[in-house]
């Protein structure tokens, strides 16, 4: 039954933190990033040593790292943690994915200008970087080939399970297909999954039930449609899927992600396109009867992440503040002042804003990976040069988790 309701020195080119702050202030006033590499500090005045970036992908070949505006949307967000450092991983790219597989960290992104797709130097393909040292250095490797090369416009969903990496992608007929890899470089031929026009987002593996789960969303065409809906499906092998239930028939349903609570209650957070709220669906086993309520924030390109015993949801957000500098900015992507954020998911299923990324415009789709010292965050944004770039930023792990105490 559906129920609706509504002064520590930082070695950086020989500069101390005081030097960096002075240079950073001048950079903001001039509309430039601090350097081509670093563009943010921790909000509480403490910043960790940023990496040298010597082993990071080369940038600056096609354009310099310049802010589009002196003040970007995320600058106006108050009372949140900010990254210790932020660094572009490319001169052009969007929709990154980041995860661990066989102990390494993978950073994968679509090489295009976000929703403007193949323009400028874009190859309209994926780029993949792998790190074997907790994100200190990165090496480019072969990417999973798109299932529809002629219509490829985005980054697939990746899911590591044991020694197998799954890649869920769409073909030209709106059919989700899956490839698998045992080394992250060589891939099987694609196999069909479930039924068109359902797109896999938020696919996960639950060790307790030894089952793959996914809340795919139907995308029959652009815009709202009575055919849009969220299903809950499951699989024993990640390839052959069966319907469990229809979660929501919303005509603007889009990306959704799920998690299991300790008592095996399932929660699914649903994007409501063209709206200013999201929906939260809750069901107990066997996950057939859903109670759905709304939250007064958007969730777009979001996933759940469990870090240090806490649950976080990384997402796009809409600016709701009063900073006149931000409100005066007309340079936005789709008429909204969007930025990228990380929410803390509370035990009573509320979204509390936790940390922000340097971002504006066409942005977000974040992924988190924790290391012994940091919380790494991959996302994309238009805040430099007005083109989309894929970024990596880091938060001090101890400070990030301490906010929940």
PDB file of N, CA, C and O in Angstrom, residues 268-334:
ATOM      1  N   UNK A 268      14.759   3.676   0.254  1.00  0.00           N
ATOM      2  CA  UNK A 268      15.143   4.119  -1.084  1.00  0.00           C
ATOM      3  C   UNK A 268      14.911   5.623  -1.182  1.00  0.00           C
ATOM      4  O   UNK A 268      13.815   6.110  -0.878  1.00  0.00           O
ATOM      5  N   UNK A 269      15.941   6.361  -1.556  1.00  0.00           N
ATOM      6  CA  UNK A 269      15.835   7.809  -1.751  1.00  0.00           C
ATOM      7  C   UNK A 269      15.680   8.079  -3.241  1.00  0.00           C
ATOM      8  O   UNK A 269      16.519   7.662  -4.047  1.00  0.00           O
ATOM      9  N   UNK A 270      14.603   8.758  -3.605  1.00  0.00           N
ATOM     10  CA  UNK A 270      14.190   8.916  -4.994  1.00  0.00           C
ATOM     11  C   UNK A 270      14.361  10.364  -5.454  1.00  0.00           C
ATOM     12  O   UNK A 270      13.875  11.293  -4.803  1.00  0.00           O
ATOM     13  N   UNK A 271      15.030  10.543  -6.563  1.00  0.00           N
ATOM     14  CA  UNK A 271      15.097  11.865  -7.188  1.00  0.00           C
ATOM     15  C   UNK A 271      13.760  12.178  -7.851  1.00  0.00           C
ATOM     16  O   UNK A 271      13.194  11.343  -8.563  1.00  0.00           O
ATOM     17  N   UNK A 272      13.276  13.402  -7.633  1.00  0.00           N
ATOM     18  CA  UNK A 272      12.076  13.895  -8.310  1.00  0.00           C
ATOM     19  C   UNK A 272      12.519  15.007  -9.273  1.00  0.00           C
ATOM     20  O   UNK A 272      12.774  16.143  -8.858  1.00  0.00           O
ATOM     21  N   UNK A 273      12.651  14.656 -10.548  1.00  0.00           N
ATOM     22  CA  UNK A 273      13.131  15.617 -11.532  1.00  0.00           C
ATOM     23  C   UNK A 273      12.196  16.818 -11.630  1.00  0.00           C
ATOM     24  O   UNK A 273      10.976  16.684 -11.457  1.00  0.00           O
ATOM     25  N   UNK A 274      12.810  17.988 -11.928  1.00  0.00           N
ATOM     26  CA  UNK A 274      12.088  19.239 -12.137  1.00  0.00           C
ATOM     27  C   UNK A 274      11.374  19.705 -10.872  1.00  0.00           C
ATOM     28  O   UNK A 274      10.494  20.559 -10.931  1.00  0.00           O
ATOM     29  N   UNK A 275      11.735  19.171  -9.718  1.00  0.00           N
ATOM     30  CA  UNK A 275      11.103  19.539  -8.447  1.00  0.00           C
ATOM     31  C   UNK A 275      12.160  20.078  -7.491  1.00  0.00           C
ATOM     32  O   UNK A 275      13.350  20.086  -7.795  1.00  0.00           O
ATOM     33  N   UNK A 276      11.714  20.507  -6.322  1.00  0.00           N
ATOM     34  CA  UNK A 276      12.628  21.013  -5.304  1.00  0.00           C
ATOM     35  C   UNK A 276      12.547  20.171  -4.027  1.00  0.00           C
ATOM     36  O   UNK A 276      12.800  20.651  -2.944  1.00  0.00           O
ATOM     37  N   UNK A 277      12.192  18.917  -4.201  1.00  0.00           N
ATOM     38  CA  UNK A 277      12.157  17.991  -3.082  1.00  0.00           C
ATOM     39  C   UNK A 277      12.542  16.600  -3.583  1.00  0.00           C
ATOM     40  O   UNK A 277      12.610  16.350  -4.793  1.00  0.00           O
ATOM     41  N   UNK A 278      12.800  15.699  -2.661  1.00  0.00           N
ATOM     42  CA  UNK A 278      13.024  14.298  -2.987  1.00  0.00           C
ATOM     43  C   UNK A 278      12.024  13.461  -2.201  1.00  0.00           C
ATOM     44  O   UNK A 278      11.295  13.982  -1.352  1.00  0.00           O
ATOM     45  N   UNK A 279      11.972  12.185  -2.465  1.00  0.00           N
ATOM     46  CA  UNK A 279      11.079  11.288  -1.757  1.00  0.00           C
ATOM     47  C   UNK A 279      11.866  10.152  -1.122  1.00  0.00           C
ATOM     48  O   UNK A 279      12.877   9.703  -1.672  1.00  0.00           O
ATOM     49  N   UNK A 280      11.386   9.689   0.025  1.00  0.00           N
ATOM     50  CA  UNK A 280      12.010   8.581   0.744  1.00  0.00           C
ATOM     51  C   UNK A 280      10.991   7.462   0.877  1.00  0.00           C
ATOM     52  O   UNK A 280       9.915   7.654   1.456  1.00  0.00           O
ATOM     53  N   UNK A 281      11.305   6.313   0.318  1.00  0.00           N
ATOM     54  CA  UNK A 281      10.426   5.148   0.369  1.00  0.00           C
ATOM     55  C   UNK A 281      10.978   4.145   1.371  1.00  0.00           C
ATOM     56  O   UNK A 281      12.178   3.853   1.363  1.00  0.00           O
ATOM     57  N   UNK A 282      10.120   3.605   2.218  1.00  0.00           N
ATOM     58  CA  UNK A 282      10.530   2.677   3.276  1.00  0.00           C
ATOM     59  C   UNK A 282       9.641   1.444   3.233  1.00  0.00           C
ATOM     60  O   UNK A 282       8.413   1.546   3.094  1.00  0.00           O
ATOM     61  N   UNK A 283      10.269   0.255   3.358  1.00  0.00           N
ATOM     62  CA  UNK A 283       9.499  -0.984   3.392  1.00  0.00           C
ATOM     63  C   UNK A 283      10.234  -2.030   4.218  1.00  0.00           C
ATOM     64  O   UNK A 283      11.469  -2.062   4.243  1.00  0.00           O
ATOM     65  N   UNK A 284       9.477  -2.880   4.880  1.00  0.00           N
ATOM     66  CA  UNK A 284      10.029  -4.027   5.581  1.00  0.00           C
ATOM     67  C   UNK A 284       9.980  -5.240   4.656  1.00  0.00           C
ATOM     68  O   UNK A 284       9.241  -5.250   3.671  1.00  0.00           O
ATOM     69  N   UNK A 285      10.761  -6.287   4.945  1.00  0.00           N
ATOM     70  CA  UNK A 285      10.689  -7.489   4.111  1.00  0.00           C
ATOM     71  C   UNK A 285       9.244  -7.967   4.004  1.00  0.00           C
ATOM     72  O   UNK A 285       8.507  -7.872   4.987  1.00  0.00           O
ATOM     73  N   UNK A 286       8.793  -8.430   2.866  1.00  0.00           N
ATOM     74  CA  UNK A 286       9.531  -8.724   1.628  1.00  0.00           C
ATOM     75  C   UNK A 286       9.613  -7.553   0.649  1.00  0.00           C
ATOM     76  O   UNK A 286       9.746  -7.772  -0.554  1.00  0.00           O
ATOM     77  N   UNK A 287       9.502  -6.334   1.122  1.00  0.00           N
ATOM     78  CA  UNK A 287       9.714  -5.128   0.319  1.00  0.00           C
ATOM     79  C   UNK A 287       8.666  -4.974  -0.794  1.00  0.00           C
ATOM     80  O   UNK A 287       8.989  -4.665  -1.948  1.00  0.00           O
ATOM     81  N   UNK A 288       7.429  -5.161  -0.404  1.00  0.00           N
ATOM     82  CA  UNK A 288       6.342  -5.027  -1.370  1.00  0.00           C
ATOM     83  C   UNK A 288       5.395  -3.875  -1.047  1.00  0.00           C
ATOM     84  O   UNK A 288       4.713  -3.372  -1.938  1.00  0.00           O
ATOM     85  N   UNK A 289       5.338  -3.458   0.203  1.00  0.00           N
ATOM     86  CA  UNK A 289       4.450  -2.372   0.622  1.00  0.00           C
ATOM     87  C   UNK A 289       5.288  -1.188   1.081  1.00  0.00           C
ATOM     88  O   UNK A 289       6.018  -1.280   2.073  1.00  0.00           O
ATOM     89  N   UNK A 290       5.166  -0.080   0.368  1.00  0.00           N
ATOM     90  CA  UNK A 290       6.055   1.064   0.564  1.00  0.00           C
ATOM     91  C   UNK A 290       5.308   2.240   1.181  1.00  0.00           C
ATOM     92  O   UNK A 290       4.213   2.590   0.753  1.00  0.00           O
ATOM     93  N   UNK A 291       5.939   2.846   2.173  1.00  0.00           N
ATOM     94  CA  UNK A 291       5.486   4.117   2.728  1.00  0.00           C
ATOM     95  C   UNK A 291       6.406   5.202   2.194  1.00  0.00           C
ATOM     96  O   UNK A 291       7.629   5.106   2.334  1.00  0.00           O
ATOM     97  N   UNK A 292       5.829   6.229   1.591  1.00  0.00           N
ATOM     98  CA  UNK A 292       6.635   7.250   0.917  1.00  0.00           C
ATOM     99  C   UNK A 292       6.348   8.618   1.515  1.00  0.00           C
ATOM    100  O   UNK A 292       5.192   9.027   1.640  1.00  0.00           O
ATOM    101  N   UNK A 293       7.415   9.316   1.904  1.00  0.00           N
ATOM    102  CA  UNK A 293       7.319  10.685   2.401  1.00  0.00           C
ATOM    103  C   UNK A 293       8.296  11.561   1.625  1.00  0.00           C
ATOM    104  O   UNK A 293       9.192  11.055   0.940  1.00  0.00           O
ATOM    105  N   UNK A 294       8.125  12.856   1.721  1.00  0.00           N
ATOM    106  CA  UNK A 294       8.986  13.794   1.007  1.00  0.00           C
ATOM    107  C   UNK A 294       9.966  14.467   1.964  1.00  0.00           C
ATOM    108  O   UNK A 294       9.711  14.562   3.169  1.00  0.00           O
ATOM    109  N   UNK A 295      11.072  14.945   1.405  1.00  0.00           N
ATOM    110  CA  UNK A 295      12.053  15.753   2.133  1.00  0.00           C
ATOM    111  C   UNK A 295      12.234  17.061   1.367  1.00  0.00           C
ATOM    112  O   UNK A 295      12.239  17.052   0.127  1.00  0.00           O
ATOM    113  N   UNK A 296      12.414  18.192   2.069  1.00  0.00           N
ATOM    114  CA  UNK A 296      12.440  19.503   1.396  1.00  0.00           C
ATOM    115  C   UNK A 296      13.786  19.857   0.786  1.00  0.00           C
ATOM    116  O   UNK A 296      14.200  21.014   0.794  1.00  0.00           O
ATOM    117  N   UNK A 297      14.494  18.867   0.259  1.00  0.00           N
ATOM    118  CA  UNK A 297      15.754  19.093  -0.451  1.00  0.00           C
ATOM    119  C   UNK A 297      15.745  18.215  -1.697  1.00  0.00           C
ATOM    120  O   UNK A 297      14.986  17.241  -1.777  1.00  0.00           O
ATOM    121  N   UNK A 298      16.587  18.558  -2.657  1.00  0.00           N
ATOM    122  CA  UNK A 298      16.708  17.691  -3.826  1.00  0.00           C
ATOM    123  C   UNK A 298      17.799  16.658  -3.575  1.00  0.00           C
ATOM    124  O   UNK A 298      18.735  16.884  -2.798  1.00  0.00           O
ATOM    125  N   UNK A 299      17.659  15.524  -4.206  1.00  0.00           N
ATOM    126  CA  UNK A 299      18.750  14.546  -4.311  1.00  0.00           C
ATOM    127  C   UNK A 299      18.879  14.194  -5.783  1.00  0.00           C
ATOM    128  O   UNK A 299      17.912  13.758  -6.404  1.00  0.00           O
ATOM    129  N   UNK A 300      20.064  14.404  -6.329  1.00  0.00           N
ATOM    130  CA  UNK A 300      20.300  14.167  -7.754  1.00  0.00           C
ATOM    131  C   UNK A 300      21.698  13.590  -7.921  1.00  0.00           C
ATOM    132  O   UNK A 300      22.662  14.122  -7.399  1.00  0.00           O
ATOM    133  N   UNK A 301      21.802  12.491  -8.637  1.00  0.00           N
ATOM    134  CA  UNK A 301      23.085  11.826  -8.821  1.00  0.00           C
ATOM    135  C   UNK A 301      23.635  11.302  -7.518  1.00  0.00           C
ATOM    136  O   UNK A 301      24.844  11.291  -7.311  1.00  0.00           O
ATOM    137  N   UNK A 302      22.802  10.818  -6.621  1.00  0.00           N
ATOM    138  CA  UNK A 302      23.174  10.521  -5.246  1.00  0.00           C
ATOM    139  C   UNK A 302      23.406   9.028  -5.021  1.00  0.00           C
ATOM    140  O   UNK A 302      22.851   8.173  -5.716  1.00  0.00           O
ATOM    141  N   UNK A 303      24.233   8.729  -4.019  1.00  0.00           N
ATOM    142  CA  UNK A 303      24.464   7.381  -3.533  1.00  0.00           C
ATOM    143  C   UNK A 303      24.675   7.431  -2.024  1.00  0.00           C
ATOM    144  O   UNK A 303      25.100   8.459  -1.485  1.00  0.00           O
ATOM    145  N   UNK A 304      24.391   6.312  -1.371  1.00  0.00           N
ATOM    146  CA  UNK A 304      24.703   6.154   0.046  1.00  0.00           C
ATOM    147  C   UNK A 304      26.144   5.694   0.214  1.00  0.00           C
ATOM    148  O   UNK A 304      26.659   4.914  -0.600  1.00  0.00           O
ATOM    149  N   UNK A 305      26.772   6.142   1.328  1.00  0.00           N
ATOM    150  CA  UNK A 305      28.112   5.699   1.689  1.00  0.00           C
ATOM    151  C   UNK A 305      28.178   5.490   3.191  1.00  0.00           C
ATOM    152  O   UNK A 305      27.717   6.345   3.960  1.00  0.00           O
ATOM    153  N   UNK A 306      28.739   4.366   3.604  1.00  0.00           N
ATOM    154  CA  UNK A 306      28.934   4.059   5.022  1.00  0.00           C
ATOM    155  C   UNK A 306      30.400   4.299   5.355  1.00  0.00           C
ATOM    156  O   UNK A 306      31.287   3.657   4.781  1.00  0.00           O
ATOM    157  N   UNK A 307      30.656   5.230   6.272  1.00  0.00           N
ATOM    158  CA  UNK A 307      32.030   5.577   6.652  1.00  0.00           C
ATOM    159  C   UNK A 307      32.103   5.720   8.158  1.00  0.00           C
ATOM    160  O   UNK A 307      31.348   6.503   8.756  1.00  0.00           O
ATOM    161  N   UNK A 308      32.985   4.955   8.796  1.00  0.00           N
ATOM    162  CA  UNK A 308      33.203   5.102  10.223  1.00  0.00           C
ATOM    163  C   UNK A 308      31.957   4.902  11.050  1.00  0.00           C
ATOM    164  O   UNK A 308      31.778   5.566  12.075  1.00  0.00           O
ATOM    165  N   UNK A 309      31.094   3.997  10.651  1.00  0.00           N
ATOM    166  CA  UNK A 309      29.862   3.753  11.386  1.00  0.00           C
ATOM    167  C   UNK A 309      28.782   4.783  11.159  1.00  0.00           C
ATOM    168  O   UNK A 309      27.742   4.741  11.822  1.00  0.00           O
ATOM    169  N   UNK A 310      29.000   5.709  10.255  1.00  0.00           N
ATOM    170  CA  UNK A 310      28.027   6.743   9.932  1.00  0.00           C
ATOM    171  C   UNK A 310      27.556   6.560   8.486  1.00  0.00           C
ATOM    172  O   UNK A 310      28.267   5.994   7.653  1.00  0.00           O
ATOM    173  N   UNK A 311      26.380   7.065   8.201  1.00  0.00           N
ATOM    174  CA  UNK A 311      25.825   6.967   6.857  1.00  0.00           C
ATOM    175  C   UNK A 311      25.740   8.352   6.239  1.00  0.00           C
ATOM    176  O   UNK A 311      25.249   9.297   6.876  1.00  0.00           O
ATOM    177  N   UNK A 312      26.212   8.461   5.006  1.00  0.00           N
ATOM    178  CA  UNK A 312      26.209   9.729   4.282  1.00  0.00           C
ATOM    179  C   UNK A 312      25.576   9.532   2.908  1.00  0.00           C
ATOM    180  O   UNK A 312      25.611   8.446   2.330  1.00  0.00           O
ATOM    181  N   UNK A 313      24.979  10.599   2.420  1.00  0.00           N
ATOM    182  CA  UNK A 313      24.421  10.598   1.077  1.00  0.00           C
ATOM    183  C   UNK A 313      24.990  11.803   0.338  1.00  0.00           C
ATOM    184  O   UNK A 313      24.774  12.942   0.752  1.00  0.00           O
ATOM    185  N   UNK A 314      25.757  11.542  -0.723  1.00  0.00           N
ATOM    186  CA  UNK A 314      26.395  12.605  -1.507  1.00  0.00           C
ATOM    187  C   UNK A 314      25.504  12.931  -2.697  1.00  0.00           C
ATOM    188  O   UNK A 314      24.996  12.029  -3.372  1.00  0.00           O
ATOM    189  N   UNK A 315      25.314  14.236  -2.978  1.00  0.00           N
ATOM    190  CA  UNK A 315      24.262  14.634  -3.911  1.00  0.00           C
ATOM    191  C   UNK A 315      24.498  16.030  -4.475  1.00  0.00           C
ATOM    192  O   UNK A 315      25.367  16.762  -4.011  1.00  0.00           O
ATOM    193  N   UNK A 316      23.688  16.398  -5.432  1.00  0.00           N
ATOM    194  CA  UNK A 316      23.533  17.790  -5.830  1.00  0.00           C
ATOM    195  C   UNK A 316      22.583  18.458  -4.853  1.00  0.00           C
ATOM    196  O   UNK A 316      21.763  17.799  -4.214  1.00  0.00           O
ATOM    197  N   UNK A 317      22.699  19.768  -4.710  1.00  0.00           N
ATOM    198  CA  UNK A 317      21.807  20.530  -3.842  1.00  0.00           C
ATOM    199  C   UNK A 317      21.455  21.844  -4.528  1.00  0.00           C
ATOM    200  O   UNK A 317      22.115  22.265  -5.485  1.00  0.00           O
ATOM    201  N   UNK A 318      20.425  22.495  -4.021  1.00  0.00           N
ATOM    202  CA  UNK A 318      20.031  23.816  -4.507  1.00  0.00           C
ATOM    203  C   UNK A 318      20.312  24.848  -3.426  1.00  0.00           C
ATOM    204  O   UNK A 318      20.010  24.627  -2.246  1.00  0.00           O
ATOM    205  N   UNK A 319      20.864  25.976  -3.830  1.00  0.00           N
ATOM    206  CA  UNK A 319      21.198  27.030  -2.872  1.00  0.00           C
ATOM    207  C   UNK A 319      19.924  27.656  -2.311  1.00  0.00           C
ATOM    208  O   UNK A 319      19.034  28.071  -3.055  1.00  0.00           O
ATOM    209  N   UNK A 320      19.853  27.698  -0.980  1.00  0.00           N
ATOM    210  CA  UNK A 320      18.695  28.280  -0.297  1.00  0.00           C
ATOM    211  C   UNK A 320      19.100  29.406   0.650  1.00  0.00           C
ATOM    212  O   UNK A 320      18.305  29.821   1.486  1.00  0.00           O
ATOM    213  N   UNK A 321      20.352  29.879   0.527  1.00  0.00           N
ATOM    214  CA  UNK A 321      20.851  30.901   1.422  1.00  0.00           C
ATOM    215  C   UNK A 321      20.502  32.302   0.972  1.00  0.00           C
ATOM    216  O   UNK A 321      19.736  32.515   0.023  1.00  0.00           O
ATOM    217  N   UNK A 322      21.121  33.271   1.661  1.00  0.00           N
ATOM    218  CA  UNK A 322      20.802  34.679   1.417  1.00  0.00           C
ATOM    219  C   UNK A 322      22.018  35.501   1.002  1.00  0.00           C
ATOM    220  O   UNK A 322      21.947  36.724   0.982  1.00  0.00           O
ATOM    221  N   UNK A 323      23.136  34.865   0.687  1.00  0.00           N
ATOM    222  CA  UNK A 323      24.338  35.585   0.278  1.00  0.00           C
ATOM    223  C   UNK A 323      24.046  36.327  -1.027  1.00  0.00           C
ATOM    224  O   UNK A 323      23.793  35.709  -2.068  1.00  0.00           O
ATOM    225  N   UNK A 324      24.084  37.652  -0.959  1.00  0.00           N
ATOM    226  CA  UNK A 324      23.713  38.457  -2.120  1.00  0.00           C
ATOM    227  C   UNK A 324      24.659  38.248  -3.294  1.00  0.00           C
ATOM    228  O   UNK A 324      24.267  38.386  -4.458  1.00  0.00           O
ATOM    229  N   UNK A 325      25.922  37.903  -3.007  1.00  0.00           N
ATOM    230  CA  UNK A 325      26.879  37.646  -4.091  1.00  0.00           C
ATOM    231  C   UNK A 325      26.440  36.435  -4.908  1.00  0.00           C
ATOM    232  O   UNK A 325      26.518  36.441  -6.136  1.00  0.00           O
ATOM    233  N   UNK A 326      25.973  35.416  -4.225  1.00  0.00           N
ATOM    234  CA  UNK A 326      25.506  34.215  -4.918  1.00  0.00           C
ATOM    235  C   UNK A 326      24.186  34.489  -5.635  1.00  0.00           C
ATOM    236  O   UNK A 326      24.005  34.105  -6.801  1.00  0.00           O
ATOM    237  N   UNK A 327      23.277  35.160  -4.962  1.00  0.00           N
ATOM    238  CA  UNK A 327      21.969  35.429  -5.564  1.00  0.00           C
ATOM    239  C   UNK A 327      22.080  36.304  -6.807  1.00  0.00           C
ATOM    240  O   UNK A 327      21.230  36.224  -7.707  1.00  0.00           O
ATOM    241  N   UNK A 328      23.123  37.136  -6.861  1.00  0.00           N
ATOM    242  CA  UNK A 328      23.296  38.027  -8.014  1.00  0.00           C
ATOM    243  C   UNK A 328      23.904  37.305  -9.215  1.00  0.00           C
ATOM    244  O   UNK A 328      23.880  37.828 -10.327  1.00  0.00           O
ATOM    245  N   UNK A 329      24.444  36.115  -9.003  1.00  0.00           N
ATOM    246  CA  UNK A 329      25.061  35.380 -10.104  1.00  0.00           C
ATOM    247  C   UNK A 329      23.995  34.845 -11.056  1.00  0.00           C
ATOM    248  O   UNK A 329      23.084  34.140 -10.649  1.00  0.00           O
ATOM    249  N   UNK A 330      24.139  35.205 -12.307  1.00  0.00           N
ATOM    250  CA  UNK A 330      23.219  34.693 -13.316  1.00  0.00           C
ATOM    251  C   UNK A 330      23.797  33.512 -14.076  1.00  0.00           C
ATOM    252  O   UNK A 330      23.107  32.894 -14.882  1.00  0.00           O
ATOM    253  N   UNK A 331      25.070  33.195 -13.811  1.00  0.00           N
ATOM    254  CA  UNK A 331      25.718  32.133 -14.577  1.00  0.00           C
ATOM    255  C   UNK A 331      25.373  30.788 -13.956  1.00  0.00           C
ATOM    256  O   UNK A 331      26.058  30.285 -13.081  1.00  0.00           O
ATOM    257  N   UNK A 332      24.290  30.215 -14.388  1.00  0.00           N
ATOM    258  CA  UNK A 332      23.834  28.929 -13.880  1.00  0.00           C
ATOM    259  C   UNK A 332      23.576  28.003 -15.068  1.00  0.00           C
ATOM    260  O   UNK A 332      23.523  28.442 -16.216  1.00  0.00           O
ATOM    261  N   UNK A 333      23.392  26.729 -14.771  1.00  0.00           N
ATOM    262  CA  UNK A 333      23.241  25.750 -15.846  1.00  0.00           C
ATOM    263  C   UNK A 333      21.801  25.657 -16.355  1.00  0.00           C
ATOM    264  O   UNK A 333      21.534  25.735 -17.539  1.00  0.00           O
ATOM    265  N   UNK A 334      20.854  25.475 -15.434  1.00  0.00           N
ATOM    266  CA  UNK A 334      19.489  25.222 -15.875  1.00  0.00           C
ATOM    267  C   UNK A 334      18.471  26.112 -15.164  1.00  0.00           C
ATOM    268  O   UNK A 334      17.333  25.735 -14.956  1.00  0.00           O
TER     269      UNK A 334
END
